[in-house]
PDB file of N, CA and C in Angstrom:
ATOM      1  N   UNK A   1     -34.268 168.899  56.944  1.00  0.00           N
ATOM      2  CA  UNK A   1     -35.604 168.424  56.682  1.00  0.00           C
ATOM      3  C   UNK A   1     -35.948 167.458  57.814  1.00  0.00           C
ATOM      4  N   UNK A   2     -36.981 167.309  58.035  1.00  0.00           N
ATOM      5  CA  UNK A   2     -37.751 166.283  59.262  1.00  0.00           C
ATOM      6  C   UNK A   2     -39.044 166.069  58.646  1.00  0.00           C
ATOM      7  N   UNK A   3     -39.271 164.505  59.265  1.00  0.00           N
ATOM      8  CA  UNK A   3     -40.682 164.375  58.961  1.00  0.00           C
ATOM      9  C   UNK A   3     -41.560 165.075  59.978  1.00  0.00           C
ATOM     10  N   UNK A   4     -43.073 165.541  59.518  1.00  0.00           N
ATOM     11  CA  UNK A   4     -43.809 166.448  60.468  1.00  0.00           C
ATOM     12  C   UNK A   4     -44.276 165.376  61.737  1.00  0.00           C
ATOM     13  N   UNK A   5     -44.819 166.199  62.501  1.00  0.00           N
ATOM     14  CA  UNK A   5     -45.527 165.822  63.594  1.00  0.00           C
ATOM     15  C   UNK A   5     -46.561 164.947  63.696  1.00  0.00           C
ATOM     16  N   UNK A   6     -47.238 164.149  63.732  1.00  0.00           N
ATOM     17  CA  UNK A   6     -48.225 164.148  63.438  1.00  0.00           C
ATOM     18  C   UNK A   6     -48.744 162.711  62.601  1.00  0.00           C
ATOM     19  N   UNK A   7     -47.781 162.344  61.889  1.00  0.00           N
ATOM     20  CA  UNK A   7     -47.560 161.315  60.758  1.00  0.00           C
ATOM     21  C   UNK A   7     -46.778 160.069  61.479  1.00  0.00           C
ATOM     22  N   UNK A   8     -47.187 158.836  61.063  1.00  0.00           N
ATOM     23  CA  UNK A   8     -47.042 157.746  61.491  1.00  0.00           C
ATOM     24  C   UNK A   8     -46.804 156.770  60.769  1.00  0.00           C
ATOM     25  N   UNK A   9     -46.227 155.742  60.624  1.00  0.00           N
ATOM     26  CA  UNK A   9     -45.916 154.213  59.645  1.00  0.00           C
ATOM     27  C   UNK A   9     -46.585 153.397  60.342  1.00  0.00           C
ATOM     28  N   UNK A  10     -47.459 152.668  60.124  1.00  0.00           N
ATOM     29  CA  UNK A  10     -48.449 151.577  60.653  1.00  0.00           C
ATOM     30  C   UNK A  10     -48.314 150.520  59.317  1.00  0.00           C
ATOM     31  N   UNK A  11     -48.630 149.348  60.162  1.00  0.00           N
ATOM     32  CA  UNK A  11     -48.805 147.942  59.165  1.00  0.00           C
ATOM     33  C   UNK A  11     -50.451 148.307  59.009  1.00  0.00           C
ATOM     34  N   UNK A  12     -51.235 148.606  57.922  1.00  0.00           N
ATOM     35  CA  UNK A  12     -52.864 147.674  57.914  1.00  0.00           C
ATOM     36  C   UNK A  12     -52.734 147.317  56.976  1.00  0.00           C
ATOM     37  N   UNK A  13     -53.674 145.876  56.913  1.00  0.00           N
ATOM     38  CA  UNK A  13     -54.010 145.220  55.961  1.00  0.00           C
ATOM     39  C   UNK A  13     -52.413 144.327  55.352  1.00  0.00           C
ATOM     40  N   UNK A  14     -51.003 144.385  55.869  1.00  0.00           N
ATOM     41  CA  UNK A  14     -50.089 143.946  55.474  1.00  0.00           C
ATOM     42  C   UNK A  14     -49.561 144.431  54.797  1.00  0.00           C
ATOM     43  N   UNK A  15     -49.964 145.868  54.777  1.00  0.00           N
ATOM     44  CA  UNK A  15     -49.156 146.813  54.198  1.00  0.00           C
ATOM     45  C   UNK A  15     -48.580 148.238  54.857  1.00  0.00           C
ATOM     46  N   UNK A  16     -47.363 148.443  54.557  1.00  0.00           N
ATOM     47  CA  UNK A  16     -46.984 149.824  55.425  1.00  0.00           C
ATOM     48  C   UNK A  16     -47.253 151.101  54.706  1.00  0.00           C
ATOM     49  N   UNK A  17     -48.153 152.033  55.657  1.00  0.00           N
ATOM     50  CA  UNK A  17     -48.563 153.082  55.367  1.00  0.00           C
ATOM     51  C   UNK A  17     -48.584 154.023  56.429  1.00  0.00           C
ATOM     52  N   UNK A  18     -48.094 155.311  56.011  1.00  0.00           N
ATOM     53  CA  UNK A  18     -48.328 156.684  56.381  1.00  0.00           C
ATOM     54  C   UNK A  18     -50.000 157.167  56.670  1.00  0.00           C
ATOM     55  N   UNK A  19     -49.752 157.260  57.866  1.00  0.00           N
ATOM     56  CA  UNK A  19     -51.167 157.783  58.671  1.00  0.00           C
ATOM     57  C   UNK A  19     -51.135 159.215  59.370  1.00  0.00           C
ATOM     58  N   UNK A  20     -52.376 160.024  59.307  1.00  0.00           N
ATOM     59  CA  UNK A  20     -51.810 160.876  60.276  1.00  0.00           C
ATOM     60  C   UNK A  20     -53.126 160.208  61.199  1.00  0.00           C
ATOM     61  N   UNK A  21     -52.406 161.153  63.177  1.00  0.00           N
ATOM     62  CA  UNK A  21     -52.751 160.951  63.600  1.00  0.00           C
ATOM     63  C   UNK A  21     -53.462 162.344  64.667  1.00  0.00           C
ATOM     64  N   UNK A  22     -54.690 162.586  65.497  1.00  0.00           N
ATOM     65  CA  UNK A  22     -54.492 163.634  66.030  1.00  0.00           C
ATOM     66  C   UNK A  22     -55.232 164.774  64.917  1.00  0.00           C
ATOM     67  N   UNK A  23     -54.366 165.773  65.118  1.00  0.00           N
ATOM     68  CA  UNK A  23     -55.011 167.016  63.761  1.00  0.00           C
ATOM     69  C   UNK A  23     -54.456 166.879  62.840  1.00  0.00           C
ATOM     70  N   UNK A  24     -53.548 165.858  62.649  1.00  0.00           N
ATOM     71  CA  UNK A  24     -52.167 165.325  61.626  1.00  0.00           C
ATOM     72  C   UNK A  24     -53.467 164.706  60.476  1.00  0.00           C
ATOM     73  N   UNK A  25     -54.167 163.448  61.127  1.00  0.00           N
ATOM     74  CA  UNK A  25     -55.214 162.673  60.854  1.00  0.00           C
ATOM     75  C   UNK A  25     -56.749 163.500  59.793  1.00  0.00           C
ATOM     76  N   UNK A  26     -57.021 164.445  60.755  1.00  0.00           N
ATOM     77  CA  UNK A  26     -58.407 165.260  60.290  1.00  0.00           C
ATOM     78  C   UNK A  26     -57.451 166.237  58.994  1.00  0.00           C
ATOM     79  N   UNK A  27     -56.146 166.702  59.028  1.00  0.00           N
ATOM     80  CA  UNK A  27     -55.916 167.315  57.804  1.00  0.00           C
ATOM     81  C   UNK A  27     -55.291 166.520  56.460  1.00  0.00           C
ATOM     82  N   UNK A  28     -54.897 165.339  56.816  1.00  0.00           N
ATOM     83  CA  UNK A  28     -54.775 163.905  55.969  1.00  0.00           C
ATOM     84  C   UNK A  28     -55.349 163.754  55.017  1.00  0.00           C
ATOM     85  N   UNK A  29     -56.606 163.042  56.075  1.00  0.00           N
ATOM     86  CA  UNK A  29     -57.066 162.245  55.341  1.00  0.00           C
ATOM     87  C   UNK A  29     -57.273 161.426  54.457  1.00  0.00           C
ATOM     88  N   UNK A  30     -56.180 160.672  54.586  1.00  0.00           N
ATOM     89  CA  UNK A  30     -55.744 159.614  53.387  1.00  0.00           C
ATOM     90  C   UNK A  30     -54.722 158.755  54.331  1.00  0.00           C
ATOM     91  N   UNK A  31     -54.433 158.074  53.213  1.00  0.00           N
ATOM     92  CA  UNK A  31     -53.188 156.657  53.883  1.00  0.00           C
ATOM     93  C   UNK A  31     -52.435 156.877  52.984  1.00  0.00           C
ATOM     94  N   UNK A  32     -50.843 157.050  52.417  1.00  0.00           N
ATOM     95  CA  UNK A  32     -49.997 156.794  51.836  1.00  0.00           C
ATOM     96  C   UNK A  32     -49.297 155.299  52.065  1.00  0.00           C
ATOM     97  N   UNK A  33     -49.504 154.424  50.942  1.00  0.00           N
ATOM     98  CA  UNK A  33     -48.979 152.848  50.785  1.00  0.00           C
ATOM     99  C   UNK A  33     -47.207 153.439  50.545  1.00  0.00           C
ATOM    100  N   UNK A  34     -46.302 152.598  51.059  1.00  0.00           N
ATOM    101  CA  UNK A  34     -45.358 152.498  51.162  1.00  0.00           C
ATOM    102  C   UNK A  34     -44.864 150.889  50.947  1.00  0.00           C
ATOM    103  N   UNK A  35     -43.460 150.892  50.039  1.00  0.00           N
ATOM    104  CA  UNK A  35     -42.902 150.109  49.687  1.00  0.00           C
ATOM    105  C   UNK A  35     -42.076 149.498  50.758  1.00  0.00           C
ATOM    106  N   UNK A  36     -41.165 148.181  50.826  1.00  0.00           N
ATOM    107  CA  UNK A  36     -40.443 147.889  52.177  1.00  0.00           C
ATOM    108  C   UNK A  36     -39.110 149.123  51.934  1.00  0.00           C
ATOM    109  N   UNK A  37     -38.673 149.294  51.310  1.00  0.00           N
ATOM    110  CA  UNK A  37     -37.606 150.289  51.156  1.00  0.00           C
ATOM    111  C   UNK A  37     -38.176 151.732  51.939  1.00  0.00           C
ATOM    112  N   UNK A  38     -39.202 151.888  50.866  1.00  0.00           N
ATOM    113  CA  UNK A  38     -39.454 153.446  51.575  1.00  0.00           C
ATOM    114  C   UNK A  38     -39.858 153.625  52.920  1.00  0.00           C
ATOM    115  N   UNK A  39     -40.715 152.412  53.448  1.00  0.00           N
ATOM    116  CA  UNK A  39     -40.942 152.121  54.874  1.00  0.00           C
ATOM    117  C   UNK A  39     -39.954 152.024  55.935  1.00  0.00           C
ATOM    118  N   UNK A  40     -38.892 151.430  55.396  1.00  0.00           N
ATOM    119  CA  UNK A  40     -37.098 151.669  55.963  1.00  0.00           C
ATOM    120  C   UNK A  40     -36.794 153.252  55.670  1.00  0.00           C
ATOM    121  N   UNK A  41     -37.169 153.680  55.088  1.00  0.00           N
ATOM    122  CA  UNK A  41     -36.503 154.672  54.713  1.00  0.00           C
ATOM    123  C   UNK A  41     -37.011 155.893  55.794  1.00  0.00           C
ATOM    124  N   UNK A  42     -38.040 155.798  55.540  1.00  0.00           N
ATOM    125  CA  UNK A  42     -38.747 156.337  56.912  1.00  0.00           C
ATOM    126  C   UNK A  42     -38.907 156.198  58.374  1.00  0.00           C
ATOM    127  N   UNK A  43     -38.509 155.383  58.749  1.00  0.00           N
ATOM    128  CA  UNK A  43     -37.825 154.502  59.888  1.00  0.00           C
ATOM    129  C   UNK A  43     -36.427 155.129  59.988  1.00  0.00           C
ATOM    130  N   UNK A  44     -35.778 155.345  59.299  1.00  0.00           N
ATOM    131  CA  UNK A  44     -34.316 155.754  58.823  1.00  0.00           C
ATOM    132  C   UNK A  44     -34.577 156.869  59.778  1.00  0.00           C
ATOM    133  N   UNK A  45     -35.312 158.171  58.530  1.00  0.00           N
ATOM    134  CA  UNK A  45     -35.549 159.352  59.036  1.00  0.00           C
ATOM    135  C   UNK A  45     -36.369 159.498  60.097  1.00  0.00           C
ATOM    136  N   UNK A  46     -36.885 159.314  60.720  1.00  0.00           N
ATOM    137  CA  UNK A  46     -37.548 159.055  62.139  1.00  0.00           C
ATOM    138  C   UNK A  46     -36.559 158.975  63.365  1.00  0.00           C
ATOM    139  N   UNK A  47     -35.789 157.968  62.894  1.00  0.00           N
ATOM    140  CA  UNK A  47     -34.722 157.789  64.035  1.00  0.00           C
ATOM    141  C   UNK A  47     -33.774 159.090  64.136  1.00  0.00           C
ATOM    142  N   UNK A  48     -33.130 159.673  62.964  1.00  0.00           N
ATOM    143  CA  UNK A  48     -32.611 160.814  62.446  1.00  0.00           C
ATOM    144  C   UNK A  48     -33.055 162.019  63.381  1.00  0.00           C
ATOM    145  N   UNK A  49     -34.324 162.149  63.142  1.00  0.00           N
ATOM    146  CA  UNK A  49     -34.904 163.828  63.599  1.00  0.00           C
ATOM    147  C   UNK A  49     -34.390 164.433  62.268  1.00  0.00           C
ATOM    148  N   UNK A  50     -33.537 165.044  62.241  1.00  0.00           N
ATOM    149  CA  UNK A  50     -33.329 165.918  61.261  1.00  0.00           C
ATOM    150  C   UNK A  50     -32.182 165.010  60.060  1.00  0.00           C
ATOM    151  N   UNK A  51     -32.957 165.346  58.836  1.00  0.00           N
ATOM    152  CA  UNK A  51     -32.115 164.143  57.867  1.00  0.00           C
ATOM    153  C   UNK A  51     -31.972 165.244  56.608  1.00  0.00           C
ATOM    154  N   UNK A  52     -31.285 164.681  55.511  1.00  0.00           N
ATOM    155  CA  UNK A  52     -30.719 165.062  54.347  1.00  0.00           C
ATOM    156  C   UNK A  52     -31.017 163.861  53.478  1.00  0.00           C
ATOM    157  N   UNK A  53     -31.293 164.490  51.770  1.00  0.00           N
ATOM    158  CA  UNK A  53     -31.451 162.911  51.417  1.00  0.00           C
ATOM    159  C   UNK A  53     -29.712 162.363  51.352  1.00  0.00           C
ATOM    160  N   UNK A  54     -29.062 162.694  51.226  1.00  0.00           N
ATOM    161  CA  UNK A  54     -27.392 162.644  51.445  1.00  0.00           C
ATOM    162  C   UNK A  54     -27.891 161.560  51.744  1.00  0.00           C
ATOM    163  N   UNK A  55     -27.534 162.074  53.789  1.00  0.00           N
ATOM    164  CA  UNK A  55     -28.178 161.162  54.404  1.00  0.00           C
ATOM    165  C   UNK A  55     -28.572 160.476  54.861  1.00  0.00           C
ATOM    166  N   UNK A  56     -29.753 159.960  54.205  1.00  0.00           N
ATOM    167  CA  UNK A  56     -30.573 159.144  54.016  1.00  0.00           C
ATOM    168  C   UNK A  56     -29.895 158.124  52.913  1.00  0.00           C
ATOM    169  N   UNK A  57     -29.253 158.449  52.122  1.00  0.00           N
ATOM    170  CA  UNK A  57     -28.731 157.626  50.742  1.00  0.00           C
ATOM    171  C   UNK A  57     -27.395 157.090  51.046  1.00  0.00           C
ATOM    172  N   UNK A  58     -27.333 157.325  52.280  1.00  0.00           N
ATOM    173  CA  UNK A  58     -25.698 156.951  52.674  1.00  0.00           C
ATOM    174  C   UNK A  58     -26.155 155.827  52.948  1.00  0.00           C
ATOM    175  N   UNK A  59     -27.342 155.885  54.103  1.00  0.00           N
ATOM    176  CA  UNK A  59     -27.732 155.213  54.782  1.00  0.00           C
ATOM    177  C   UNK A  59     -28.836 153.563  54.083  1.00  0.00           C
ATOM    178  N   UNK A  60     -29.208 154.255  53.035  1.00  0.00           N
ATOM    179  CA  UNK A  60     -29.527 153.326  52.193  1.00  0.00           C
ATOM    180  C   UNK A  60     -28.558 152.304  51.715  1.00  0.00           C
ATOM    181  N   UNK A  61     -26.933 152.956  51.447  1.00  0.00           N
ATOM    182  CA  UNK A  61     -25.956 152.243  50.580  1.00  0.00           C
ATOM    183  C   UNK A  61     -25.503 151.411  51.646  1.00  0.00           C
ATOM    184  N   UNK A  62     -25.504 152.002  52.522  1.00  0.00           N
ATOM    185  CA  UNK A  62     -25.114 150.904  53.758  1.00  0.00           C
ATOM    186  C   UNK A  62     -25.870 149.811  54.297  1.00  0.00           C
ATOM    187  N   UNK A  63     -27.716 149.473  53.905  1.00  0.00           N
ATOM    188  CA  UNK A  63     -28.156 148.585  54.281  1.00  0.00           C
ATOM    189  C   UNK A  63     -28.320 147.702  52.669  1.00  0.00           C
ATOM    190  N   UNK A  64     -28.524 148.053  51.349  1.00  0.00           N
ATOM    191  CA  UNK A  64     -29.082 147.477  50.486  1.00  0.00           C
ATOM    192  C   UNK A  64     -27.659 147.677  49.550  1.00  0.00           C
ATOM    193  N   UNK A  65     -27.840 146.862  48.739  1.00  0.00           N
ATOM    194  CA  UNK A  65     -26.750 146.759  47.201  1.00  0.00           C
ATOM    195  C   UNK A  65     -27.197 147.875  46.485  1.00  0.00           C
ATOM    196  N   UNK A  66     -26.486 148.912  47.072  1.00  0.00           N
ATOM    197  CA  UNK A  66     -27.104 149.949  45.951  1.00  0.00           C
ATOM    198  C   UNK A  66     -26.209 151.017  45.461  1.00  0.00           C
ATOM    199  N   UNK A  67     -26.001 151.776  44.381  1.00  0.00           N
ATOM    200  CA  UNK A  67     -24.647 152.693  43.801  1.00  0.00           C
ATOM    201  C   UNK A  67     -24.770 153.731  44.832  1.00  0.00           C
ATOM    202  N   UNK A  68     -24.185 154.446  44.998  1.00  0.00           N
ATOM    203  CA  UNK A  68     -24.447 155.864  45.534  1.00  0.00           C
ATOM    204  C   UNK A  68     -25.271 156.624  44.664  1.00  0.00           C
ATOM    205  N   UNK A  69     -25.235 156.438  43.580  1.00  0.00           N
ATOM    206  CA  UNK A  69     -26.100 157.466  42.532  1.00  0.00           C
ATOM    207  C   UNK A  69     -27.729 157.130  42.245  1.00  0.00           C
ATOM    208  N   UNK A  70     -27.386 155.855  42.487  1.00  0.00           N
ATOM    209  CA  UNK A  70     -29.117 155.005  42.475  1.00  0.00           C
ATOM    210  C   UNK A  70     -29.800 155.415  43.890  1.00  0.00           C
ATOM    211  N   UNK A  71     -28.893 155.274  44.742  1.00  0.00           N
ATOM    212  CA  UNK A  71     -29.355 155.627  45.806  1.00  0.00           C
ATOM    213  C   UNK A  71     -30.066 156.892  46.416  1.00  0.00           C
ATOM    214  N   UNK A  72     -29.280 157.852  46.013  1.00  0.00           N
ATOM    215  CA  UNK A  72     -29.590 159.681  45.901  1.00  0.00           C
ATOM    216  C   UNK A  72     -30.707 160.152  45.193  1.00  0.00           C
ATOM    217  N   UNK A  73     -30.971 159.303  43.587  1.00  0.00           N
ATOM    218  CA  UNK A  73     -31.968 159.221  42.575  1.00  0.00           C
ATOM    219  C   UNK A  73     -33.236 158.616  43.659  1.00  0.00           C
ATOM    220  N   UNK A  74     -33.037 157.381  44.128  1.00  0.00           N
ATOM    221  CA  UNK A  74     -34.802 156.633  44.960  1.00  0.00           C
ATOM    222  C   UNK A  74     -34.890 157.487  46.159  1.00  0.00           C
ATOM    223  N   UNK A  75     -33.778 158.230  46.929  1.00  0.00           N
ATOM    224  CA  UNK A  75     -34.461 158.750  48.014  1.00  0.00           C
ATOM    225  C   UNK A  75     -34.911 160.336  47.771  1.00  0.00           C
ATOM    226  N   UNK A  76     -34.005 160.975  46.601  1.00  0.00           N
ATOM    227  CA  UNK A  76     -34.792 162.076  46.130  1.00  0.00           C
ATOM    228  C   UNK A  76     -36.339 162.122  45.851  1.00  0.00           C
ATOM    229  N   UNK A  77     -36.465 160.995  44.855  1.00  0.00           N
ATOM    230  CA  UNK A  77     -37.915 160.598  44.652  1.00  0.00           C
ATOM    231  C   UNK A  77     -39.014 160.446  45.462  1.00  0.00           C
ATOM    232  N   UNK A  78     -38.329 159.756  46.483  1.00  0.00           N
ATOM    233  CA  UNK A  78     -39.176 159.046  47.754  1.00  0.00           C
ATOM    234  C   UNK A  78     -39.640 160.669  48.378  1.00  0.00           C
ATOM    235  N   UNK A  79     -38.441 161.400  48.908  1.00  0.00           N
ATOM    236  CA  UNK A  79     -38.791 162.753  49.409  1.00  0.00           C
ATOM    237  C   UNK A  79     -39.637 163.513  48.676  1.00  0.00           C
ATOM    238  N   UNK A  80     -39.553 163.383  47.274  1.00  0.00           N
ATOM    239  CA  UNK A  80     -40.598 164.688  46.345  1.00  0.00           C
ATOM    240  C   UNK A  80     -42.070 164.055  46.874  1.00  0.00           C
ATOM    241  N   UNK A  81     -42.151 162.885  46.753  1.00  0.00           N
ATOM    242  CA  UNK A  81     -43.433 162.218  47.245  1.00  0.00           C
ATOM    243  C   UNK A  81     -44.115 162.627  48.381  1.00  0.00           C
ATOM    244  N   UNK A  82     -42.976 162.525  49.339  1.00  0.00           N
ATOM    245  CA  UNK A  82     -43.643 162.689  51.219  1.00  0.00           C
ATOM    246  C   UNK A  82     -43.752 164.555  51.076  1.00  0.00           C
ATOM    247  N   UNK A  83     -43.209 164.938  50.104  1.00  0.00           N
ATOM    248  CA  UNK A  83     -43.358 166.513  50.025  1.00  0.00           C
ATOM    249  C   UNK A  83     -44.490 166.403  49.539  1.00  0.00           C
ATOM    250  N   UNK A  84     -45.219 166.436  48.235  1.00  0.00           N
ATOM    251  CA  UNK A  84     -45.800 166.340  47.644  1.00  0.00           C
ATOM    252  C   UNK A  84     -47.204 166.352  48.423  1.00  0.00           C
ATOM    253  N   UNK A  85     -47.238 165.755  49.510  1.00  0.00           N
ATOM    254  CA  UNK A  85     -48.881 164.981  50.472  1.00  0.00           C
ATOM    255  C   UNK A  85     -48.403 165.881  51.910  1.00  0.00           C
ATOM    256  N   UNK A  86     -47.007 166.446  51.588  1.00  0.00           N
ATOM    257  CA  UNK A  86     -46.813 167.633  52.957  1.00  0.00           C
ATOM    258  C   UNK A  86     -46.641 167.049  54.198  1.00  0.00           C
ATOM    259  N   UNK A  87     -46.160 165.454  54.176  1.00  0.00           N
ATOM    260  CA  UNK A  87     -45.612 164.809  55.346  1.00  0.00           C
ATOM    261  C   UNK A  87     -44.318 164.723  56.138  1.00  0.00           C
ATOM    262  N   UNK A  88     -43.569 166.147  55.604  1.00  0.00           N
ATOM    263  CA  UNK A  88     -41.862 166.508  55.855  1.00  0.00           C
ATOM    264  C   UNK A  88     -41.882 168.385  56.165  1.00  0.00           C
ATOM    265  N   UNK A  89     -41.109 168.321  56.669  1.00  0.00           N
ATOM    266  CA  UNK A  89     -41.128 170.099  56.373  1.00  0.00           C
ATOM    267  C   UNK A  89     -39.514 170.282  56.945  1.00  0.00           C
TER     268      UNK A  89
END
């Protein structure tokens, strides 16, 4: 899995959100608000190129106090989401 082309994490307003940009932008059209986790998390996968929520949940357990199982559970979630608005493929 990878995040698409096109899509961006920007601070506005003091908050981190998913933008598209380009033809990313005109088929958008919207902002997705992001939490500081999921905003890391995406940062995560960005750096990645190609990620797994595995992962990604490894990678979570390694920055935050978190189980392995809690971990797999918020980044599954997080992914159905960025699927969901079609910002991964």
């Amino acid at each position: 899995m990878r995040l698409k082309k096109g899509f961006v994490l920007r601070e506005v307003c003091g908050e981190d959100v998913i933008m598209g940009e380009g033809l990313g932008a005109i088929n958008f059209g919207k902002l997705l608000a992001l939490n500081e986790s999921a905003a890391w998390l995406w940062k995560q996968a960005q750096e990645m190129g190609d990620f797994t929520i595995e992962a990604l949940a490894e990678r979570l357990c390694d920055e935050y106090e978190v189980t392995r199982e809690d971990a797999l559970r918020d980044v599954a979630e997080i992914i159905g989401e960025w699927q969901k608005v079609n910002v991964v493929e």
